XYZ file of C-alpha atoms in Angstrom:
654
model
C -45.512 -34.163 5.630
C -46.537 -36.745 3.029
C -48.050 -35.501 -0.223
C -49.937 -36.880 -3.222
C -49.242 -35.037 -6.472
C -51.267 -34.618 -9.639
C -51.864 -37.974 -11.295
C -52.070 -39.085 -14.898
C -53.520 -41.994 -16.863
C -51.315 -44.916 -17.876
C -53.996 -46.801 -19.815
C -57.689 -47.592 -20.024
C -59.335 -50.579 -18.333
C -61.817 -53.181 -19.500
C -63.594 -54.148 -16.250
C -66.044 -57.043 -16.177
C -69.720 -56.374 -16.831
C -70.789 -56.061 -13.182
C -67.712 -53.923 -12.308
C -66.591 -56.398 -9.639
C -63.086 -56.609 -11.156
C -60.834 -54.004 -12.769
C -59.637 -56.471 -15.384
C -56.042 -56.158 -14.141
C -54.330 -59.183 -12.618
C -51.049 -57.559 -11.701
C -48.458 -54.830 -12.311
C -44.707 -55.350 -12.032
C -41.799 -52.940 -12.404
C -39.638 -53.851 -15.368
C -36.008 -52.993 -16.235
C -36.068 -49.640 -14.396
C -38.430 -47.252 -12.639
C -39.764 -45.935 -15.972
C -41.145 -49.236 -17.294
C -43.950 -51.462 -15.998
C -45.551 -54.691 -17.166
C -49.352 -54.881 -16.864
C -51.078 -58.279 -16.960
C -54.832 -58.348 -17.534
C -57.184 -60.924 -16.065
C -57.527 -62.900 -19.275
C -54.978 -63.147 -22.095
C -52.673 -60.103 -22.483
C -49.356 -58.780 -21.146
C -48.489 -55.145 -21.996
C -45.271 -53.160 -21.538
C -45.563 -49.406 -20.876
C -43.114 -46.542 -20.533
C -44.350 -44.628 -17.489
C -42.990 -41.121 -18.149
C -44.843 -40.647 -21.439
C -47.507 -43.372 -21.014
C -46.300 -45.050 -24.203
C -47.216 -48.637 -25.103
C -43.954 -50.395 -26.025
C -45.143 -53.958 -26.574
C -48.045 -56.358 -26.097
C -48.286 -60.148 -26.094
C -51.411 -62.332 -26.052
C -52.094 -66.049 -25.594
C -54.544 -67.856 -27.886
C -58.305 -67.749 -27.521
C -59.349 -70.280 -24.887
C -56.074 -69.926 -22.963
C -55.830 -67.783 -19.796
C -52.977 -66.086 -17.983
C -53.132 -67.247 -14.369
C -50.456 -65.089 -12.726
C -48.907 -61.675 -13.184
C -46.075 -61.565 -15.753
C -42.622 -60.591 -14.437
C -39.358 -59.420 -15.982
C -36.173 -61.377 -15.255
C -33.437 -58.717 -15.271
C -30.712 -61.399 -15.282
C -31.773 -62.879 -18.616
C -33.769 -59.876 -19.996
C -36.778 -62.180 -20.408
C -40.446 -62.108 -19.390
C -42.008 -65.010 -17.497
C -45.696 -65.853 -16.997
C -47.880 -68.898 -16.252
C -50.950 -69.760 -18.349
C -53.738 -72.202 -17.490
C -52.070 -72.813 -14.089
C -49.508 -75.196 -15.585
C -47.642 -73.768 -18.613
C -44.610 -71.544 -17.969
C -43.980 -69.175 -20.891
C -40.683 -67.299 -21.353
C -40.046 -64.694 -24.074
C -37.969 -61.633 -24.966
C -39.166 -58.141 -25.895
C -38.390 -58.660 -29.590
C -40.585 -61.790 -29.741
C -43.847 -61.007 -31.532
C -45.963 -64.119 -30.976
C -46.250 -65.473 -27.452
C -47.348 -68.874 -28.710
C -44.024 -69.357 -30.521
C -41.953 -68.498 -27.433
C -40.488 -71.068 -25.013
C -43.071 -73.138 -23.104
C -42.727 -75.756 -20.374
C -45.618 -77.719 -18.866
C -45.242 -78.366 -15.134
C -47.092 -80.709 -12.830
C -49.289 -78.440 -10.736
C -50.880 -74.995 -10.412
C -48.262 -72.288 -9.900
C -47.430 -68.607 -9.582
C -44.060 -67.220 -10.637
C -42.104 -64.446 -8.861
C -38.949 -62.628 -9.854
C -37.122 -60.692 -7.160
C -33.602 -61.963 -6.757
C -33.658 -65.416 -8.355
C -36.909 -66.307 -10.193
C -39.065 -68.614 -8.066
C -42.312 -70.541 -8.566
C -44.991 -71.001 -5.875
C -47.283 -74.029 -6.357
C -50.946 -74.333 -5.426
C -50.223 -76.676 -2.519
C -47.489 -74.450 -1.008
C -44.299 -75.898 -2.513
C -41.617 -73.492 -3.787
C -39.014 -74.084 -6.520
C -36.330 -72.004 -8.169
C -37.327 -71.483 -11.794
C -34.038 -72.816 -13.175
C -34.279 -76.094 -11.243
C -37.905 -76.500 -12.288
C -37.166 -75.957 -15.980
C -34.369 -78.518 -15.768
C -36.966 -81.128 -14.753
C -40.512 -79.791 -15.463
C -42.250 -83.022 -14.463
C -40.457 -83.493 -11.127
C -42.762 -84.517 -8.252
C -44.084 -81.564 -6.211
C -44.744 -82.072 -2.509
C -47.879 -80.816 -0.719
C -47.110 -78.336 2.071
C -50.656 -77.236 2.888
C -53.394 -79.179 4.629
C -56.189 -80.682 2.570
C -58.700 -77.797 2.898
C -56.093 -74.997 3.092
C -56.099 -72.425 0.257
C -53.560 -69.722 -0.659
C -55.141 -66.234 -0.497
C -52.170 -63.885 -1.073
C -48.467 -64.203 -1.856
C -45.348 -62.151 -2.569
C -41.566 -62.413 -2.454
C -38.963 -60.329 -0.602
C -35.182 -60.158 -0.783
C -33.787 -59.485 2.704
C -30.060 -58.725 2.511
C -28.613 -61.956 1.055
C -31.699 -64.092 1.690
C -34.763 -64.555 -0.509
C -38.203 -65.305 0.969
C -41.529 -66.328 -0.507
C -44.367 -65.147 1.746
C -47.968 -66.318 1.467
C -51.123 -66.421 3.546
C -53.697 -69.211 3.564
C -57.205 -69.825 4.844
C -58.679 -73.003 6.328
C -62.176 -73.125 7.853
C -62.063 -69.458 8.932
C -58.512 -69.638 10.289
C -55.714 -67.734 8.549
C -52.018 -68.673 8.420
C -48.776 -67.026 7.337
C -45.978 -68.999 5.652
C -42.411 -67.759 5.342
C -40.345 -69.887 2.931
C -36.613 -69.160 2.923
C -34.507 -70.228 -0.082
C -30.886 -71.422 0.136
C -31.021 -72.874 2.722
C -34.634 -73.992 2.464
C -36.549 -73.486 5.704
C -40.263 -72.936 6.316
C -41.930 -70.943 9.100
C -45.701 -71.224 9.744
C -47.795 -68.919 11.928
C -51.469 -68.640 12.854
C -52.961 -65.124 12.496
C -55.229 -63.853 15.269
C -58.938 -63.946 14.428
C -60.905 -60.730 13.939
C -64.708 -60.642 14.288
C -66.446 -63.912 13.313
C -66.805 -64.265 9.557
C -64.538 -61.289 8.823
C -61.520 -61.913 6.567
C -58.752 -59.483 5.674
C -59.218 -57.408 2.514
C -55.530 -56.919 1.724
C -51.982 -57.800 2.774
C -48.714 -55.918 2.315
C -45.200 -56.942 3.368
C -41.931 -55.028 3.842
C -38.495 -55.769 5.267
C -36.491 -53.687 7.740
C -34.238 -54.266 10.745
C -33.928 -58.030 10.108
C -37.706 -58.470 10.366
C -40.545 -58.850 7.895
C -43.464 -56.552 8.665
C -46.878 -57.798 7.551
C -49.665 -55.227 7.204
C -53.282 -56.305 6.806
C -56.596 -54.429 6.534
C -59.991 -55.699 7.702
C -63.482 -54.583 6.539
C -64.062 -52.853 9.907
C -61.230 -50.409 9.142
C -58.672 -52.009 11.473
C -55.122 -52.053 10.098
C -52.850 -54.490 11.951
C -49.136 -55.164 11.809
C -47.336 -58.397 12.628
C -43.559 -58.615 12.820
C -41.694 -61.834 11.963
C -37.991 -62.414 12.501
C -36.214 -63.795 9.443
C -34.148 -65.836 11.896
C -37.239 -67.681 13.165
C -37.274 -71.433 13.757
C -38.342 -73.707 10.925
C -41.563 -75.642 11.447
C -41.376 -79.415 11.652
C -43.729 -81.471 9.511
C -47.050 -81.966 11.294
C -46.240 -79.412 14.009
C -48.806 -76.824 15.113
C -48.488 -73.302 13.707
C -47.064 -70.734 16.109
C -49.401 -67.880 17.133
C -48.406 -64.593 15.473
C -48.942 -61.505 17.676
C -50.328 -58.373 16.076
C -50.639 -54.691 16.966
C -53.311 -52.237 15.836
C -51.670 -49.565 13.651
C -54.754 -47.646 12.521
C -58.480 -47.569 13.102
C -59.746 -46.102 9.828
C -63.192 -44.502 9.452
C -65.577 -46.810 7.587
C -68.821 -44.829 7.653
C -71.984 -46.927 7.583
C -71.381 -50.675 7.284
C -68.158 -52.476 6.410
C -65.542 -51.879 3.731
C -65.957 -54.003 0.608
C -63.162 -53.156 -1.850
C -60.219 -51.563 -0.043
C -56.477 -51.998 0.250
C -53.657 -50.789 2.525
C -49.990 -50.757 1.493
C -46.785 -49.994 3.390
C -44.895 -47.016 1.899
C -42.194 -46.722 4.557
C -41.778 -47.286 8.285
C -44.170 -44.431 9.144
C -46.613 -44.159 6.216
C -49.395 -46.323 4.790
C -51.341 -45.757 1.559
C -55.025 -46.680 1.736
C -57.604 -46.818 -1.054
C -61.328 -47.511 -0.813
C -61.699 -46.103 2.716
C -63.840 -42.966 3.309
C -62.061 -39.646 3.832
C -62.858 -38.407 7.378
C -63.606 -34.866 6.133
C -65.529 -35.748 2.960
C -69.142 -36.622 2.408
C -70.547 -40.056 1.711
C -70.286 -41.608 -1.731
C -66.772 -40.366 -2.482
C -63.772 -42.685 -2.837
C -60.285 -41.504 -1.879
C -56.661 -42.510 -2.022
C -55.076 -41.438 1.279
C -51.704 -41.520 3.024
C -51.774 -41.976 6.806
C -48.931 -41.488 9.268
C -48.982 -44.553 11.528
C -46.669 -43.064 14.161
C -49.000 -40.168 14.921
C -52.341 -41.509 13.617
C -52.795 -38.545 11.270
C -54.148 -38.240 7.737
C -51.376 -36.616 5.702
C -52.746 -36.509 2.148
C -55.870 -37.478 0.245
C -57.008 -37.480 -3.368
C -60.510 -38.219 -4.607
C -60.650 -41.012 -7.205
C -63.476 -40.915 -9.743
C -65.361 -44.081 -10.637
C -65.504 -47.535 -9.089
C -62.708 -48.518 -6.676
C -61.605 -52.147 -6.993
C -59.430 -52.395 -3.873
C -56.198 -52.799 -5.860
C -53.016 -50.799 -5.251
C -49.390 -51.118 -6.368
C -46.380 -48.974 -5.529
C -43.105 -48.582 -7.457
C -40.465 -45.824 -7.276
C -42.601 -43.287 -5.377
C -45.595 -43.798 -7.648
C -48.918 -45.395 -6.736
C -50.761 -47.361 -9.430
C -54.513 -47.503 -8.861
C -57.325 -48.864 -11.088
C -60.585 -46.893 -10.772
C -63.568 -46.647 -13.065
C -62.224 -47.425 -16.541
C -58.754 -45.971 -15.913
C -55.402 -47.092 -14.502
C -53.944 -43.968 -12.884
C -50.452 -43.187 -11.624
C -50.250 -40.901 -8.571
C -46.742 -39.671 -7.619
C -46.226 -39.335 -3.870
C -43.656 -38.209 -1.347
C -43.147 -39.311 2.262
C -40.493 -37.180 4.010
C -39.079 -38.415 7.293
C -41.798 -37.965 9.889
C -41.716 -36.026 13.123
C -44.523 -34.858 15.374
C -44.195 -31.379 13.901
C -44.485 -32.551 10.301
C -47.269 -35.034 11.101
C -49.378 -32.208 12.494
C -48.438 -29.970 9.602
C -46.142 -27.737 11.661
C -42.890 -28.301 9.796
C -42.578 -25.622 7.169
C -40.112 -23.217 5.656
C -39.433 -19.922 7.428
C -42.514 -17.707 7.682
C -42.841 -13.955 7.226
C -43.073 -11.678 10.264
C -46.771 -11.309 9.540
C -47.206 -15.085 9.755
C -45.359 -15.221 13.090
C -47.544 -12.433 14.466
C -50.759 -14.111 13.329
C -49.785 -17.428 14.874
C -48.554 -15.939 18.153
C -51.877 -14.105 18.559
C -53.690 -17.377 17.961
C -51.602 -19.139 20.599
C -52.310 -16.348 23.106
C -56.059 -16.640 22.657
C -55.799 -20.363 23.377
C -54.652 -19.601 26.904
C -56.931 -16.672 27.753
C -60.334 -17.443 26.262
C -62.973 -18.952 28.480
C -65.901 -19.295 26.091
C -68.201 -22.228 26.969
C -67.140 -25.403 25.150
C -68.898 -26.415 21.942
C -68.389 -29.630 19.997
C -67.136 -29.830 16.437
C -70.595 -31.017 15.296
C -72.216 -27.929 16.828
C -69.747 -25.638 15.062
C -70.329 -27.451 11.753
C -74.109 -27.036 12.093
C -73.661 -23.344 12.883
C -71.481 -22.787 9.802
C -74.319 -24.045 7.590
C -76.773 -21.282 8.614
C -75.185 -18.516 10.757
C -73.992 -15.116 9.440
C -70.306 -14.521 8.690
C -69.541 -12.659 11.936
C -70.981 -15.413 14.129
C -69.202 -18.142 12.143
C -65.901 -16.297 12.473
C -66.351 -15.920 16.250
C -67.316 -19.556 16.874
C -64.561 -21.049 14.688
C -61.950 -18.840 16.351
C -63.236 -19.891 19.759
C -63.180 -23.585 18.819
C -59.602 -23.354 17.509
C -58.467 -21.605 20.682
C -59.760 -24.464 22.833
C -58.953 -27.474 20.634
C -56.013 -29.700 21.479
C -53.314 -29.534 18.797
C -53.255 -33.322 18.380
C -57.009 -33.412 17.652
C -56.898 -30.403 15.348
C -56.199 -31.923 11.937
C -59.454 -33.850 11.308
C -61.480 -31.016 12.849
C -59.827 -28.343 10.708
C -60.473 -30.448 7.598
C -64.180 -30.727 8.472
C -64.439 -27.001 9.225
C -62.766 -26.057 5.934
C -64.930 -28.471 3.907
C -68.152 -27.145 5.466
C -67.112 -23.517 4.954
C -66.201 -24.315 1.366
C -69.520 -26.057 0.716
C -71.543 -23.097 1.979
C -69.376 -20.543 0.145
C -69.849 -22.403 -3.137
C -73.612 -22.818 -2.684
C -74.306 -19.358 -1.219
C -72.574 -16.555 -3.201
C -73.435 -14.034 -0.448
C -71.474 -16.015 2.161
C -67.689 -15.816 2.332
C -65.465 -15.583 5.403
C -61.882 -14.915 4.226
C -60.432 -14.363 7.699
C -61.848 -17.675 8.965
C -60.455 -19.611 5.998
C -57.093 -17.865 6.398
C -57.063 -18.810 10.077
C -57.693 -22.470 9.216
C -54.866 -22.440 6.646
C -52.578 -20.809 9.223
C -53.050 -23.770 11.581
C -51.071 -25.730 8.950
C -53.304 -28.746 9.509
C -54.733 -28.461 5.986
C -53.412 -29.498 2.608
C -54.792 -29.253 -0.917
C -55.880 -32.906 -0.873
C -58.164 -32.256 2.118
C -59.884 -29.194 0.560
C -59.135 -29.290 -3.176
C -61.481 -26.396 -4.089
C -60.093 -23.847 -1.629
C -57.517 -22.191 -3.896
C -59.954 -21.987 -6.809
C -62.586 -20.442 -4.519
C -60.030 -17.863 -3.332
C -59.220 -17.030 -6.964
C -62.916 -16.663 -7.766
C -63.303 -14.250 -4.838
C -60.025 -12.488 -5.812
C -58.755 -13.257 -2.301
C -55.065 -13.184 -3.220
C -53.909 -13.204 0.392
C -55.628 -16.563 0.943
C -54.101 -17.833 -2.331
C -50.690 -16.786 -1.050
C -51.210 -18.643 2.238
C -52.329 -21.819 0.458
C -49.328 -21.735 -1.878
C -47.051 -21.177 1.109
C -48.464 -23.795 3.455
C -49.895 -26.551 1.215
C -47.215 -29.099 0.183
C -49.358 -30.777 -2.505
C -50.641 -28.022 -4.800
C -51.294 -29.593 -8.247
C -49.622 -28.026 -11.263
C -53.016 -27.148 -12.776
C -53.895 -25.060 -9.707
C -50.469 -23.376 -9.718
C -51.080 -22.309 -13.324
C -54.597 -21.114 -12.480
C -53.076 -18.801 -9.849
C -50.486 -17.609 -12.342
C -53.095 -16.965 -15.026
C -55.351 -15.003 -12.666
C -52.446 -12.993 -11.265
C -51.158 -12.034 -14.714
C -54.692 -11.401 -16.091
C -55.361 -8.689 -13.530
C -52.002 -7.105 -14.154
C -52.167 -7.119 -17.960
C -54.881 -4.436 -17.739
C -52.694 -2.210 -15.567
C -49.507 -2.919 -17.454
C -49.960 -0.057 -19.928
C -50.273 2.482 -17.104
C -47.053 1.224 -15.494
C -45.310 1.264 -18.888
C -46.163 4.923 -19.314
C -44.904 5.641 -15.803
C -41.604 3.916 -16.592
C -41.086 6.148 -19.590
C -41.111 9.182 -17.268
C -38.284 7.739 -15.114
C -34.605 7.561 -15.878
C -34.270 3.885 -14.859
C -34.249 1.223 -17.617
C -37.674 -0.496 -17.936
C -36.295 -3.899 -16.932
C -35.164 -2.483 -13.574
C -38.689 -1.396 -12.615
C -41.078 -4.031 -11.229
C -43.765 -4.660 -13.898
C -46.411 -5.707 -11.331
C -47.799 -4.264 -8.129
C -46.501 -5.321 -4.726
C -49.498 -7.522 -3.878
C -49.183 -9.379 -7.186
C -45.418 -9.689 -6.712
C -46.034 -11.411 -3.384
C -48.327 -13.979 -5.031
C -45.942 -14.484 -7.970
C -43.104 -15.128 -5.518
C -45.162 -17.859 -3.841
C -45.924 -19.407 -7.239
C -42.213 -19.464 -8.069
C -41.495 -21.344 -4.827
C -44.274 -23.921 -5.235
C -43.128 -27.498 -5.896
C -43.865 -28.841 -9.381
C -43.008 -31.512 -11.927
C -41.858 -30.295 -15.370
C -43.837 -33.058 -17.068
C -47.130 -32.050 -15.447
C -46.562 -28.284 -15.475
C -45.680 -27.731 -19.143
C -49.113 -28.679 -20.609
C -50.815 -26.142 -18.309
C -48.261 -23.420 -19.073
C -49.142 -23.747 -22.759
C -52.652 -22.512 -21.931
C -51.313 -19.066 -20.960
C -51.761 -16.250 -23.479
C -48.748 -14.504 -25.017
C -49.597 -11.361 -22.987
C -49.510 -13.344 -19.753
C -46.212 -14.982 -20.693
C -44.544 -11.685 -21.655
C -45.616 -10.050 -18.397
C -44.436 -13.013 -16.312
C -41.099 -13.111 -18.146
C -40.681 -9.378 -17.531
C -41.151 -9.992 -13.813
C -38.636 -12.857 -13.891
C -36.206 -10.558 -15.736
C -36.720 -7.929 -13.033
C -35.956 -10.481 -10.290
C -32.885 -11.753 -12.136
C -31.424 -8.246 -12.405
C -32.118 -7.540 -8.735
C -30.377 -10.755 -7.708
C -27.472 -10.032 -10.035
C -26.909 -6.771 -8.163
C -27.333 -8.301 -4.704
C -27.999 -12.019 -4.231
C -29.187 -11.465 -0.655
C -31.752 -8.867 -1.716
C -35.388 -9.525 -0.824
C -38.349 -7.335 -1.647
C -39.792 -5.691 1.437
C -42.480 -7.885 3.005
C -42.011 -10.710 0.479
C -40.730 -14.250 0.658
C -38.415 -14.271 -2.324
C -37.565 -17.201 -4.608
C -33.993 -18.235 -5.241
C -32.081 -17.301 -8.386
C -32.172 -20.974 -9.424
C -35.982 -20.994 -9.148
C -36.193 -17.839 -11.260
C -34.022 -19.356 -14.000
C -35.963 -22.639 -13.908
C -39.224 -20.780 -14.552
C -37.636 -18.762 -17.378
C -36.651 -22.046 -19.044
C -40.116 -23.545 -18.509
C -41.890 -20.577 -20.061
C -39.535 -20.501 -23.028
C -39.994 -24.247 -23.552
C -43.763 -23.838 -23.535
C -44.044 -20.662 -25.643
C -40.850 -20.094 -27.627
C -42.463 -20.240 -31.088
C -45.251 -17.845 -30.086
C -42.809 -15.435 -28.438
C -40.590 -15.310 -31.519
C -43.628 -14.180 -33.522
C -44.677 -11.570 -30.918
C -43.131 -8.131 -31.702
C -43.250 -6.837 -28.094
C -41.316 -9.898 -26.920
C -38.290 -9.307 -29.165
C -36.340 -7.093 -26.765
C -37.262 -9.319 -23.848
C -35.960 -12.446 -25.614
C -32.691 -10.686 -26.468
C -32.241 -9.718 -22.811
C -33.017 -13.253 -21.644
C -30.553 -14.602 -24.185
C -27.838 -12.382 -22.706
C -28.772 -13.568 -19.197
C -28.421 -17.217 -20.193
C -25.158 -16.492 -22.015
C -23.742 -14.801 -18.913
C -24.789 -17.793 -16.788
C -23.071 -20.179 -19.207
C -19.941 -18.020 -19.167
C -19.955 -17.951 -15.355
C -20.303 -21.731 -15.124
C -17.498 -22.134 -17.653
C -15.172 -19.885 -15.658
C -16.036 -21.669 -12.434
C -15.261 -24.972 -14.148
C -11.754 -23.723 -14.918
C -10.936 -23.134 -11.248
C -12.858 -26.147 -9.904
C -9.749 -28.307 -9.480
C -7.932 -25.493 -7.665
C -10.836 -25.009 -5.305
C -10.917 -28.751 -4.635
C -7.230 -28.631 -3.671
C -7.873 -25.712 -1.316
C -10.622 -27.737 0.298
C -8.220 -30.619 0.962
C -5.551 -28.432 2.599
C -5.239 -28.621 6.342
C -5.793 -25.355 8.171
C -3.050 -24.536 10.681
C -4.470 -24.384 14.161
C -2.020 -21.845 15.585
C -1.394 -18.932 13.240
C -0.973 -16.223 15.865
C -2.550 -12.794 15.641
C -1.191 -12.098 12.170
C -0.226 -14.443 9.372
C 0.635 -14.378 5.679
C 0.487 -17.666 3.811
C 1.429 -18.217 0.175
C -0.572 -20.933 -1.628
C 0.666 -22.186 -4.987
C -1.984 -23.420 -7.428
C -0.910 -25.643 -10.339
């Protein structure tokens, strides 16, 4: 199931006064996945390092001059290329300080430059040239490909196997066309796009290549997302010939609320997933803007994240990161799109569950078949949740879930959870833990759909619901993971002294006795198995107190010793983390708190024990390294098929 992870800010924005534009003209990936070039709408090009949001360089044209296309990085020559004032190509290197002193060439006609494969230039009237050939003769005549009143609306370039294509769409008197320009050999394909409602033009285009076809995705203000597929082996258009009609298929019908979409964008992520920004979330109230990932195969919403501030309808994607301007911020949102199946699209593909989980779900399935309560609509159930007592809400939601079709469940479950959450937050006397747990158990929810659920469960000290969310939600942000950890350790710090005294009365060493209660151990185990990014987790770990850290490290030490004795050991009734996960968390905590721990007297013995653990791990890896080549040779040996009932074989290792 697709997931959106916790985002971070790359840089601030300077939108125009009426907030109609973000102030960003384009973003391009640079030398690798950790560097991007941002071009603003006026005069500046800026280079950023993504991982630490560091500004590495900035170049600006003179006052009165304007950058008229997004700057790109030519990996072949290690140079940047941009066009200013629609006619001046500028080329410079990273060490160049002043853009005005870099190489310039004036060309005859408005142009946009692209670099993917060989650098190419697209002219205002539809002509395409390789950058090298254009620089060799900047004033060469440029032919007109488009009709007199035809205007380019969107363009991009794609490398398909050994071929390079420039793709652009145009508009002429309400009609829209797609051009596919192949380079080496030069051929041009022209298609007419089907019309939508009168006066309605597409808000965004996105193109991708797979299976020898270019897939064009386009979003309309009515929420319709269409796809057209063009063969790269298509016939070239003859001069003056009519454009071929381009068939389309409806991929998604997105909710638009009241009226039409104004600033929205849809982008292909892979063959089954589309990112959409500026379209209402089906389970959220009006006035909120979201970034969402939809599964186009199964028409399901897979992940959503609310974006604060004005949405400008711009979206870029590089190396599993979405770049989105909103308000006065350019944010980066990491995402993941695992291979889709019906099970994962409906939220049913998960790691192995506990016996309790299997029992809960089997009971739910049984009630689906046997209940015969009169049918109620989702709207009726939502209205009831707003006013009815807990017992009645629990009964009606359970009845609705037992009758609902699995394929229609996801949007309904999201609405039910959001309404329950809203009432629970506004009415302190109302809380239905079993109903919320039942909704989480359907596995049709994720953190993006109900971002306040885990925090509400923590506030109510509903640790079972926290455990379920950590187990079933694939997109828990690192801040929420740390909030669970902090709450879990806070409650146990108070009882830690009592357990310490009890340990002193036993003969077992303190590190071999679990420092937390069973219920807290269950929640800690879920935290240890929750997905995270080191970069995003470390800042939140630093907010933990030294008492919390010591207690958590003691629990990790306890787990390590248990696994050292028996690596298949699991605590009764618990889903246990792996030894690798335990060691990863030990390293994270030490990275975040080492200086404080060194100065904490009660942590001294613990640090010495952890040091011996790490030393033993290093020694083990070293010993394994010594026999690695021998093991590789054993792997290569052919096993004899017929060895009889008894066999002795001597293997010589050198």
